[in-house]
XYZ file of C-alpha atoms in Angstrom:
716
model
C -48.884 -21.255 -25.697
C -46.373 -24.031 -25.303
C -49.041 -26.724 -25.064
C -49.621 -29.415 -27.672
C -51.401 -28.264 -30.779
C -54.936 -29.471 -31.217
C -55.345 -32.077 -33.937
C -57.089 -30.558 -36.917
C -58.299 -32.166 -40.117
C -55.438 -32.676 -42.477
C -52.809 -31.673 -39.871
C -50.598 -33.818 -37.676
C -50.360 -33.335 -33.918
C -47.173 -31.582 -32.827
C -45.846 -29.467 -29.971
C -44.338 -26.034 -30.309
C -40.674 -25.905 -29.341
C -40.015 -24.290 -25.987
C -37.486 -21.847 -27.399
C -40.036 -20.517 -29.923
C -42.187 -17.433 -29.413
C -45.497 -16.588 -30.952
C -45.812 -13.375 -32.885
C -48.625 -11.654 -34.606
C -48.812 -12.406 -38.313
C -48.432 -8.754 -39.207
C -44.752 -8.983 -38.214
C -44.150 -10.380 -41.661
C -44.135 -8.189 -44.726
C -47.279 -8.168 -46.761
C -45.409 -9.685 -49.679
C -44.745 -12.822 -47.636
C -48.397 -13.498 -47.018
C -50.380 -15.963 -49.040
C -52.451 -14.071 -51.554
C -55.757 -15.908 -51.269
C -57.839 -13.070 -52.610
C -55.759 -11.115 -55.118
C -58.600 -8.805 -55.973
C -59.485 -7.955 -52.397
C -55.979 -7.945 -50.931
C -55.856 -4.195 -50.488
C -59.291 -4.119 -48.905
C -58.438 -6.968 -46.548
C -55.172 -5.235 -45.607
C -57.077 -2.062 -44.784
C -59.543 -4.000 -42.696
C -56.772 -5.817 -40.851
C -55.080 -2.491 -40.150
C -58.375 -1.208 -38.785
C -58.638 -4.343 -36.630
C -55.142 -3.721 -35.284
C -56.056 -0.122 -34.479
C -59.064 -1.346 -32.574
C -56.880 -3.749 -30.633
C -54.495 -0.937 -29.702
C -57.421 1.149 -28.436
C -58.102 -1.509 -25.841
C -60.308 -4.066 -27.544
C -58.844 -7.354 -26.586
C -60.783 -9.153 -29.275
C -61.959 -7.824 -32.618
C -65.656 -7.367 -33.099
C -66.927 -10.702 -34.356
C -69.639 -9.171 -36.443
C -67.214 -7.045 -38.447
C -64.777 -9.930 -38.930
C -67.648 -12.224 -39.796
C -68.748 -9.764 -42.412
C -65.308 -9.926 -43.939
C -65.104 -13.675 -43.682
C -61.633 -13.018 -42.206
C -60.455 -14.456 -38.863
C -58.573 -12.479 -36.273
C -54.833 -12.960 -36.477
C -54.245 -11.906 -32.903
C -54.044 -14.025 -29.810
C -57.745 -14.988 -29.455
C -58.916 -17.791 -27.199
C -60.646 -20.442 -29.207
C -64.339 -21.110 -28.657
C -65.166 -24.674 -29.742
C -68.912 -23.981 -29.687
C -68.476 -20.974 -31.835
C -66.393 -22.950 -34.294
C -69.116 -25.539 -34.499
C -71.625 -22.763 -35.216
C -69.300 -21.390 -37.902
C -68.986 -24.775 -39.531
C -72.748 -25.301 -39.233
C -73.487 -21.956 -40.829
C -71.101 -22.875 -43.633
C -72.964 -26.142 -44.192
C -76.315 -24.338 -44.211
C -74.950 -21.888 -46.719
C -73.970 -24.737 -48.999
C -77.442 -26.241 -48.645
C -78.922 -22.892 -49.563
C -76.970 -22.810 -52.775
C -73.888 -20.933 -51.704
C -71.602 -23.950 -51.775
C -69.703 -22.967 -54.892
C -69.544 -19.297 -54.069
C -67.196 -17.304 -51.919
C -69.514 -16.322 -49.166
C -68.271 -14.945 -45.892
C -68.205 -18.294 -44.200
C -66.510 -19.985 -47.113
C -63.905 -17.276 -47.152
C -63.379 -17.685 -43.432
C -62.928 -21.431 -43.731
C -60.629 -21.237 -46.737
C -58.531 -18.530 -45.150
C -58.287 -20.478 -41.901
C -57.097 -23.586 -43.729
C -54.567 -21.624 -45.768
C -53.363 -19.852 -42.658
C -52.826 -23.135 -40.836
C -50.911 -24.705 -43.689
C -48.684 -21.735 -44.409
C -47.955 -20.220 -40.998
C -47.608 -22.942 -38.442
C -49.913 -25.053 -36.316
C -52.597 -24.016 -33.933
C -52.445 -24.811 -30.244
C -55.311 -26.090 -28.143
C -55.963 -22.748 -26.495
C -54.877 -20.091 -28.963
C -54.955 -19.455 -32.650
C -51.383 -18.485 -33.363
C -48.288 -19.494 -35.240
C -44.692 -19.968 -34.162
C -41.456 -18.706 -35.580
C -37.949 -19.385 -34.295
C -36.607 -16.854 -31.837
C -34.194 -14.593 -33.598
C -30.791 -14.405 -31.966
C -30.299 -10.704 -31.427
C -26.815 -10.863 -30.001
C -25.032 -7.642 -30.657
C -21.408 -7.714 -31.548
C -19.407 -6.798 -28.422
C -17.630 -3.467 -28.315
C -14.016 -3.791 -29.402
C -12.862 -0.152 -29.444
C -13.153 2.716 -27.001
C -14.158 6.233 -28.056
C -11.871 8.584 -26.165
C -13.991 11.622 -27.068
C -17.277 10.163 -25.832
C -15.583 7.974 -23.228
C -17.706 4.976 -24.106
C -17.068 1.538 -25.654
C -18.271 1.165 -29.239
C -18.084 -1.384 -32.006
C -15.701 -1.010 -34.906
C -18.559 -0.664 -37.364
C -19.986 2.252 -35.375
C -16.862 4.370 -35.491
C -17.410 5.062 -39.210
C -20.842 6.562 -38.564
C -21.489 10.243 -37.997
C -21.536 9.929 -34.202
C -17.952 8.650 -33.793
C -16.549 9.296 -37.279
C -14.173 12.088 -36.290
C -13.553 10.860 -32.760
C -10.337 9.394 -31.467
C -10.632 5.704 -30.661
C -8.332 3.109 -29.116
C -8.523 -0.683 -28.740
C -10.738 -1.799 -25.903
C -7.923 -3.779 -24.216
C -5.627 -0.768 -24.265
C -8.383 1.436 -22.875
C -9.039 -1.173 -20.184
C -5.374 -1.266 -19.178
C -5.257 2.526 -19.170
C -8.371 2.694 -16.999
C -6.893 0.140 -14.609
C -3.658 2.130 -14.450
C -5.542 5.346 -13.727
C -7.592 3.636 -11.034
C -4.431 2.130 -9.531
C -2.691 5.523 -9.542
C -5.690 7.143 -7.894
C -5.841 4.324 -5.357
C -2.152 4.826 -4.594
C -2.775 8.544 -4.126
C -5.802 7.759 -1.996
C -3.782 5.325 0.110
C -1.086 7.958 0.563
C -3.712 10.506 1.544
C -5.228 8.011 3.964
C -1.809 7.427 5.510
C -1.240 11.173 5.834
C -4.686 11.680 7.354
C -4.138 8.767 9.741
C -0.806 10.227 10.818
C -2.418 13.638 11.259
C -5.307 12.083 13.182
C -2.803 10.233 15.380
C -0.990 13.506 15.987
C -4.262 15.239 16.863
C -5.141 12.396 19.194
C -1.789 12.708 20.958
C -2.230 16.475 21.294
C -5.808 15.982 22.498
C -4.700 13.488 25.140
C -1.815 15.730 26.204
C -4.096 18.769 26.574
C -6.685 16.731 28.445
C -4.067 15.320 30.817
C -2.481 18.724 31.432
C -5.804 20.388 32.177
C -6.812 17.447 34.351
C -3.639 17.860 36.376
C -4.260 21.631 36.587
C -7.773 21.033 37.924
C -6.460 18.585 40.515
C -3.740 21.058 41.465
C -6.229 23.926 41.874
C -8.604 21.780 43.886
C -5.796 20.618 46.166
C -4.521 24.146 46.744
C -7.962 25.611 47.341
C -8.776 22.863 49.810
C -5.509 23.652 51.577
C -6.387 27.362 51.699
C -9.842 26.634 53.135
C -8.356 24.375 55.788
C -5.797 27.041 56.729
C -8.470 29.747 56.948
C -10.683 27.550 59.100
C -7.777 26.822 61.420
C -6.917 30.518 61.712
C -10.570 31.301 62.397
C -10.696 28.833 65.235
C -7.440 30.142 66.689
C -8.557 33.766 66.557
C -11.981 33.038 68.050
C -10.385 31.112 70.891
C -7.896 33.940 71.620
C -10.670 36.538 71.643
C -12.674 34.437 74.095
C -9.710 34.192 76.486
C -9.128 37.921 76.441
C -12.819 38.604 76.949
C -12.945 36.313 79.971
C -9.836 37.888 81.534
C -11.174 41.434 81.177
C -14.606 40.598 82.449
C -13.190 38.786 85.475
C -10.940 41.744 86.347
C -13.751 44.250 86.013
C -16.064 42.048 88.034
C -13.503 41.850 90.854
C -13.157 45.643 90.917
C -16.914 45.976 90.901
C -17.264 43.672 93.965
C -14.495 45.550 95.862
C -16.090 48.878 95.079
C -19.444 47.598 96.392
C -17.851 46.459 99.648
C -16.230 49.881 100.156
C -19.535 51.623 99.521
C -21.223 49.445 102.091
C -18.523 50.250 104.677
C -18.861 53.983 103.973
C -22.648 53.885 104.370
C -22.323 52.000 107.619
C -19.893 54.583 109.037
C -22.112 57.443 107.934
C -25.099 55.921 109.608
C -23.089 55.291 112.785
C -21.850 58.924 112.872
C -25.356 60.238 112.364
C -26.587 58.120 115.237
C -23.786 59.452 117.469
C -24.760 63.002 116.781
C -28.115 62.425 118.464
C -26.595 60.956 121.628
C -25.863 62.753 124.841
C -22.654 64.583 125.161
C -21.115 62.128 127.530
C -22.062 59.199 125.360
C -21.166 61.098 122.251
C -17.671 61.703 123.492
C -17.210 58.111 124.458
C -18.312 56.876 121.051
C -16.558 59.716 119.199
C -13.122 58.569 120.356
C -13.743 55.057 119.108
C -15.358 56.337 115.873
C -12.437 58.628 115.272
C -10.024 55.733 115.440
C -12.273 53.680 113.217
C -12.632 56.448 110.605
C -8.923 57.061 110.739
C -8.189 53.431 109.969
C -10.845 53.320 107.173
C -9.628 56.458 105.545
C -6.084 55.232 105.696
C -7.142 52.187 103.567
C -6.305 52.913 99.871
C -9.177 52.408 97.531
C -8.380 51.402 93.839
C -10.472 53.631 91.659
C -8.656 52.927 88.359
C -10.047 50.403 85.796
C -8.148 47.203 85.702
C -9.324 46.577 82.068
C -9.939 49.253 79.485
C -13.243 49.035 77.658
C -11.660 49.898 74.332
C -11.392 46.910 71.850
C -7.854 46.200 70.869
C -7.227 46.000 67.088
C -6.513 42.366 66.342
C -4.097 42.148 63.409
C -4.621 38.941 61.380
C -1.535 37.337 59.849
C -2.452 35.930 56.436
C 1.088 35.508 55.167
C 0.808 31.734 55.070
C -2.529 32.045 53.252
C -0.912 34.357 50.763
C 1.807 31.791 50.242
C -0.834 29.181 49.578
C -2.570 31.494 47.164
C 0.654 32.081 45.375
C 1.314 28.373 45.352
C -1.844 27.834 43.324
C -0.020 29.153 40.269
C 3.175 27.361 41.165
C 3.622 23.783 39.858
C 6.408 21.403 40.751
C 9.235 20.694 38.372
C 8.590 17.567 36.268
C 10.290 14.261 36.803
C 12.695 12.721 34.296
C 11.071 11.526 31.020
C 11.490 7.949 29.805
C 12.851 7.746 26.261
C 11.459 4.846 24.208
C 13.532 2.327 22.250
C 13.664 2.836 18.510
C 10.617 1.487 16.677
C 11.053 -0.513 13.459
C 11.014 1.496 10.218
C 11.093 4.770 12.143
C 14.035 6.241 10.242
C 15.139 7.238 6.779
C 18.618 7.793 5.459
C 18.661 11.348 6.843
C 16.055 11.420 9.630
C 14.824 9.479 12.647
C 11.666 9.684 14.772
C 12.353 9.771 18.525
C 9.583 9.145 21.094
C 9.442 9.382 24.883
C 6.851 9.410 27.693
C 6.183 10.488 31.285
C 5.278 8.061 34.050
C 4.050 10.791 36.451
C 1.316 13.421 36.361
C 3.766 16.230 35.779
C 2.818 19.391 33.991
C 5.256 19.960 31.131
C 5.475 23.001 28.922
C 8.234 21.825 26.578
C 11.031 19.324 26.143
C 14.687 19.716 25.367
C 15.814 16.936 23.032
C 19.565 16.555 22.748
C 21.526 14.199 20.524
C 24.973 13.472 19.158
C 26.605 10.744 17.059
C 27.743 7.725 19.024
C 31.378 8.243 19.811
C 33.874 5.956 18.181
C 36.327 4.719 20.744
C 39.103 4.676 18.166
C 38.664 8.319 17.150
C 39.169 9.708 20.654
C 37.391 13.002 19.881
C 34.163 14.314 21.324
C 31.213 14.573 18.982
C 29.237 17.808 18.770
C 25.931 17.922 20.626
C 22.709 19.375 19.248
C 19.636 20.470 21.229
C 16.159 21.346 20.039
C 12.957 22.402 21.835
C 9.748 20.508 21.115
C 6.214 20.570 22.496
C 5.108 16.968 21.914
C 6.474 13.698 23.224
C 8.018 12.867 19.846
C 10.211 14.555 17.296
C 11.531 13.830 13.787
C 15.181 14.806 13.718
C 16.498 15.576 10.229
C 19.814 16.305 8.486
C 21.467 13.165 9.841
C 24.039 10.880 8.280
C 22.780 7.583 6.824
C 23.388 4.261 8.567
C 24.748 6.063 11.642
C 24.002 5.583 15.327
C 22.938 8.618 17.366
C 22.577 9.026 21.116
C 19.436 10.838 22.334
C 18.271 12.108 25.734
C 15.370 14.317 26.866
C 14.727 16.919 29.583
C 11.184 18.089 30.472
C 10.659 21.626 31.699
C 7.944 23.984 32.978
C 7.883 27.416 34.616
C 9.221 25.969 37.836
C 12.293 24.450 36.236
C 13.743 21.519 34.256
C 13.483 17.869 35.106
C 16.403 15.490 35.546
C 17.833 14.110 32.333
C 16.380 10.903 30.911
C 18.484 7.866 30.196
C 20.363 7.880 26.905
C 18.965 5.830 24.007
C 20.672 4.914 20.750
C 18.784 5.378 17.480
C 20.022 4.493 14.010
C 19.279 6.066 10.638
C 18.364 3.963 7.612
C 21.136 2.990 5.203
C 22.122 4.720 2.007
C 20.804 3.137 -1.196
C 23.139 0.469 -2.599
C 24.821 0.794 -5.985
C 24.213 -2.019 -8.479
C 27.324 -3.109 -10.391
C 25.804 -3.293 -13.850
C 29.038 -4.521 -15.396
C 28.959 -7.566 -13.104
C 25.385 -8.653 -13.873
C 25.141 -12.179 -15.277
C 21.944 -13.781 -16.514
C 20.395 -16.638 -18.447
C 16.872 -17.574 -19.442
C 15.953 -18.791 -15.962
C 17.898 -16.569 -13.564
C 20.136 -13.568 -13.004
C 23.046 -12.948 -10.657
C 22.929 -9.400 -9.298
C 25.880 -7.787 -7.509
C 25.999 -4.424 -5.785
C 28.010 -2.249 -3.448
C 26.641 -1.425 -0.027
C 27.291 2.310 -0.139
C 27.491 2.399 3.685
C 30.526 2.561 5.918
C 28.809 0.610 8.666
C 27.381 -2.859 7.970
C 23.665 -3.269 7.316
C 21.323 -6.058 8.406
C 20.136 -7.294 5.005
C 19.185 -6.327 1.455
C 16.011 -6.539 -0.621
C 15.922 -6.937 -4.408
C 12.802 -5.606 -6.167
C 11.848 -6.798 -9.657
C 9.516 -5.087 -12.120
C 8.755 -6.689 -15.454
C 9.197 -4.319 -18.364
C 5.822 -5.444 -19.724
C 4.155 -4.471 -16.447
C 2.929 -0.854 -16.122
C 4.939 1.168 -13.656
C 1.796 2.006 -11.698
C 1.186 -1.663 -10.898
C 4.272 -1.652 -8.695
C 6.796 -4.314 -7.834
C 6.301 -7.691 -9.501
C 8.407 -9.608 -6.998
C 10.685 -8.935 -4.031
C 13.512 -11.051 -2.666
C 14.125 -10.180 0.993
C 16.620 -11.084 3.694
C 19.707 -11.183 1.474
C 22.756 -11.096 3.784
C 25.477 -10.372 1.192
C 25.969 -7.991 -1.701
C 24.904 -10.450 -4.393
C 21.909 -12.632 -5.102
C 20.950 -15.309 -7.613
C 17.315 -14.653 -8.549
C 14.991 -16.974 -10.440
C 13.254 -15.258 -13.391
C 10.874 -16.048 -16.237
C 12.340 -16.744 -19.708
C 12.180 -14.151 -22.496
C 11.329 -11.180 -20.301
C 12.951 -7.890 -19.426
C 13.209 -6.797 -15.806
C 14.017 -3.552 -14.057
C 15.863 -4.289 -10.832
C 16.284 -2.180 -7.698
C 18.100 -2.944 -4.460
C 17.357 -1.617 -0.974
C 19.420 -1.909 2.211
C 17.821 -2.549 5.616
C 18.863 -2.069 9.229
C 17.084 -1.612 12.544
C 16.175 1.950 11.615
C 14.356 1.147 8.391
C 14.740 0.650 4.666
C 16.889 2.727 2.363
C 15.697 4.377 -0.799
C 15.887 2.445 -4.051
C 19.162 2.096 -5.843
C 19.574 3.266 -9.399
C 17.767 0.795 -11.674
C 19.454 -1.938 -13.670
C 17.948 -3.821 -16.598
C 18.158 -7.592 -17.051
C 17.033 -9.527 -20.113
C 16.331 -13.262 -19.941
C 16.506 -13.832 -23.701
C 19.781 -15.737 -23.383
C 22.957 -16.153 -21.361
C 24.682 -12.864 -20.644
C 28.158 -12.651 -19.123
C 31.206 -10.397 -18.938
C 34.852 -11.287 -19.439
C 36.861 -11.779 -16.278
C 39.695 -9.281 -16.517
C 41.496 -10.930 -13.598
C 42.112 -13.997 -15.785
C 43.160 -12.063 -18.887
C 46.645 -12.748 -20.261
C 48.769 -9.562 -20.368
C 49.075 -9.819 -24.156
C 45.306 -9.485 -24.584
C 43.234 -6.309 -24.479
C 39.518 -6.200 -23.695
C 37.442 -3.440 -25.273
C 35.418 -0.957 -23.243
C 32.153 -2.774 -23.923
C 33.785 -5.981 -22.619
C 32.918 -8.147 -25.631
C 35.902 -7.759 -27.974
C 39.276 -9.422 -27.321
C 42.303 -8.064 -29.204
C 45.849 -9.341 -29.466
C 48.151 -6.865 -31.157
C 51.536 -7.617 -32.697
C 53.457 -5.247 -30.454
C 52.313 -7.226 -27.427
C 53.362 -10.569 -28.827
C 56.806 -10.551 -27.293
C 58.032 -13.556 -25.436
C 58.923 -13.427 -21.805
C 58.351 -15.659 -18.862
C 55.414 -14.714 -16.625
C 55.262 -15.705 -12.962
C 52.807 -18.527 -12.190
C 49.333 -17.455 -11.100
C 46.204 -19.214 -9.940
C 43.882 -16.669 -11.521
C 45.658 -15.248 -14.582
C 46.613 -17.206 -17.690
C 50.388 -17.133 -18.116
C 51.078 -19.744 -20.822
C 47.961 -19.759 -22.978
C 47.031 -16.272 -24.242
C 43.450 -16.579 -23.061
C 40.716 -14.978 -21.006
C 37.725 -16.501 -19.213
C 34.153 -15.286 -19.052
C 32.022 -15.132 -15.897
C 29.052 -17.371 -16.664
C 26.125 -17.385 -14.271
C 26.281 -20.423 -11.918
C 23.073 -22.033 -13.166
C 22.965 -25.593 -14.503
C 20.765 -25.083 -17.512
C 21.331 -24.412 -21.206
C 23.648 -21.567 -22.200
C 24.376 -20.302 -25.682
C 26.732 -17.671 -27.060
C 28.453 -16.886 -30.355
C 31.983 -15.856 -31.310
C 32.848 -13.947 -34.458
C 36.305 -14.844 -35.781
C 38.468 -14.023 -38.792
C 38.958 -16.713 -41.407
C 42.779 -16.806 -41.257
C 43.133 -16.277 -37.516
C 44.404 -18.825 -35.009
C 41.983 -19.045 -32.108
C 40.564 -21.354 -29.476
C 37.061 -21.223 -28.020
C 35.416 -23.488 -25.475
C 34.746 -23.879 -21.761
C 36.996 -24.493 -18.765
C 36.539 -25.180 -15.085
C 37.295 -22.301 -12.769
C 40.379 -24.034 -11.315
C 41.833 -25.026 -14.689
C 45.648 -24.818 -14.642
C 46.604 -21.390 -15.981
C 50.057 -22.592 -17.052
C 48.705 -25.118 -19.596
C 47.139 -24.824 -23.020
C 43.403 -25.122 -23.420
C 42.332 -28.715 -24.090
C 45.518 -30.108 -22.597
C 43.827 -31.336 -19.414
C 40.596 -32.839 -18.141
C 39.231 -29.456 -17.012
C 38.861 -27.840 -20.442
C 36.897 -28.587 -23.651
C 37.613 -26.441 -26.674
C 37.623 -26.004 -30.448
C 41.002 -24.895 -31.880
C 41.597 -23.429 -35.326
C 44.988 -22.973 -36.951
C 45.714 -21.688 -40.444
C 48.850 -23.282 -41.869
C 49.971 -23.299 -45.546
C 46.640 -21.828 -46.610
C 44.818 -24.706 -44.993
C 42.314 -24.671 -42.141
C 42.859 -27.162 -39.390
C 40.206 -27.740 -36.703
C 40.645 -29.684 -33.492
C 38.166 -30.435 -30.738
C 40.459 -30.915 -27.773
C 39.883 -32.434 -24.352
C 42.653 -33.980 -22.276
C 45.027 -33.649 -25.294
C 42.801 -35.807 -27.543
C 40.789 -34.814 -30.607
C 38.540 -36.686 -33.028
C 39.357 -36.856 -36.745
C 36.892 -34.327 -38.150
C 37.178 -32.309 -41.353
C 35.283 -29.050 -41.784
C 34.883 -27.923 -45.359
C 33.287 -24.498 -44.749
C 35.338 -22.290 -42.482
C 32.944 -20.705 -39.954
C 32.989 -16.928 -39.524
C 30.709 -17.067 -36.515
C 30.804 -20.005 -34.124
C 27.853 -20.897 -31.897
C 28.578 -22.612 -28.581
C 25.853 -24.519 -26.707
C 26.579 -25.599 -23.130
C 23.916 -28.063 -22.019
C 24.260 -29.096 -18.373
C 21.041 -31.103 -18.462
C 22.269 -33.457 -21.181
C 26.000 -33.142 -20.319
C 26.894 -31.842 -23.776
C 29.003 -29.088 -25.286
C 28.219 -28.396 -28.965
C 29.737 -26.146 -31.626
C 27.898 -24.774 -34.688
C 28.623 -22.827 -37.841
C 26.060 -20.076 -37.346
C 26.062 -18.724 -40.903
C 25.000 -22.021 -42.473
C 23.280 -23.535 -39.393
C 25.723 -26.455 -39.433
C 26.528 -28.663 -36.472
C 30.299 -29.064 -36.101
C 30.916 -31.276 -33.074
C 29.506 -32.214 -29.670
C 31.419 -33.216 -26.548
C 29.676 -35.697 -24.261
C 31.129 -34.709 -20.919
C 30.195 -35.148 -17.298
C 30.291 -31.596 -15.935
C 30.622 -32.142 -12.216
C 31.879 -28.593 -11.759
C 30.596 -25.319 -13.087
C 32.439 -24.188 -16.211
C 32.977 -20.823 -17.862
C 33.515 -19.686 -21.447
C 37.122 -19.303 -22.506
C 38.713 -17.574 -25.512
C 42.278 -17.665 -26.756
C 44.225 -15.979 -29.578
C 47.390 -17.783 -30.630
C 48.427 -14.956 -32.956
C 47.545 -11.316 -33.422
C 43.937 -10.648 -34.244
C 40.585 -10.122 -32.532
C 37.393 -11.963 -31.808
C 34.001 -10.572 -30.848
C 31.623 -12.238 -28.427
C 27.839 -12.149 -28.775
C 25.839 -13.192 -25.719
C 22.445 -12.499 -24.231
C 20.891 -13.715 -27.488
C 18.192 -16.271 -28.140
C 19.085 -19.737 -29.350
C 18.597 -20.252 -33.106
C 16.103 -22.897 -34.138
C 18.789 -25.304 -35.344
C 20.332 -25.119 -31.857
C 17.059 -25.313 -29.949
C 16.023 -28.593 -31.543
C 19.490 -30.098 -31.486
């Protein structure tokens, strides 16, 4: 479709732009079409509609016979057939030859309509009969509001329709920030939940390991004891069997000896009986001879004592088995040894709060422990000389969080393990420390300018801490987004912090030690719209009074008595003046002073070590503007080192603007009410200077600081 168009009679050769699309002609309204046949327009429209219906039913090309009957070409995407076109043109020529040349026959209508179509609706391509129209940019207007009811972004024009007409909407940027804040809050909650679950999982893991180790030791203990019992029983069995064998052998040997002796006696008796019987059959003479000898023999035999008692009884003696040692072993199965001394761990970083500390310990042996006795007490102060109270608590795990402690305080801990057998020796003592108390920001001492702020605070702890951290949150930043910036490792109770101009900050301070970080201090607000300072009461002349807000200086008549004041390095004693504490930043500082028209005053800047026994402007360390009202006339002097230029001021200022410009080494004075420049000192400020205010007579002046520079001052 993007190929070059075929050259037709009366048409130039051109290519369709690549960013164009081809559409069916029926996309246009019927009024936009060329009315070639006014009388038959309705009929042709009906036929075209019918052709479109046929195409929708699946006919890729319209029936040529029906279109030929109409003399109306298809307006769809039909591949061209050059042969067919030649036939169409030939048929048209034959029709002319037959006398139809001036009429509107079907072929003539087809040709005329094709030519009109080509001229009015684009150029044909080589492959397709079609026309081109520019692609319409259908870029919807982006959503710029958010429907809170439907919770979907919509366009401003849509909110007036019925769908969102009564719904509450908000700007899309505000809704985006709100969604981000909600997501951040949920993420913070999720992170906290993850931390809690991780801690719980760690606790479960410790318990799991402890249970596994204890049961493992129990199994080893049982196996050892049962093996000992089996060995003891086997030994006793061998001993008893051996003893029974000895006794059996002794009895059998004794009985066998008696049996042999008895047999010998029986044999002797039989022999004598036989001999006597033989004698009885002998002759008398022989019988008598043998009888005497036999009588002696029988007498001797009968005199021999024959043992007819059993040397060993046949009854089996009851062998009593002594199993007392086995019983002891059996009892020892349930008896475990007392544990050895635990080893208390050193304090881990960030393991404490201001009122609690987490203590951990461990065992280096395979002891079975049922509980631990954790004891602690505050570390004794050698200067106090009194013993601190001890506290003991029973715990099951090898860690414990001890609460209700004093902040920033060292505690001494030791542990004893125990089981049913008894307690272990005491562990070594370890010193743990609680986190500090939150510091207290001295809001009245805060000084700031457009680029920085000087923050001072009190530690709030009796014992020293390791360092401090200052946290900054821009007022324009949502609270859920957290801390904008942190300044860490501050060793003292003040810090000069670089800030962005024309912003408001909420400031917190934390204290740190080996135990952990304290809670946040109470917040303080700092604005970087201008230079903000307080009056230094230590430099204030006794005749002056500073208001509670610290920005109004009053000299009353009753205090204007004359008396000599002792010299001082910090307090003004000659000039009735007071200094301000300007932040030590070499930039541009601006403040204003409201004065009465007929009041004698002096305003300017002085070095910190300016002589307090001299008037302002009387030395090289002070630059000031002095006003005196004498004989109903205003006199103005711009004094430095006792010199002043000859300047006349026609409009007495009611509010004086002072611009201290370190970068350009200038000090300028302005009449604020009429935006008039009064005078500028060109001075080399090698030292830091501070604002100074003086009242020569009774009256008051009011100081305005922390304000933006007016335009006439900014471009000066």
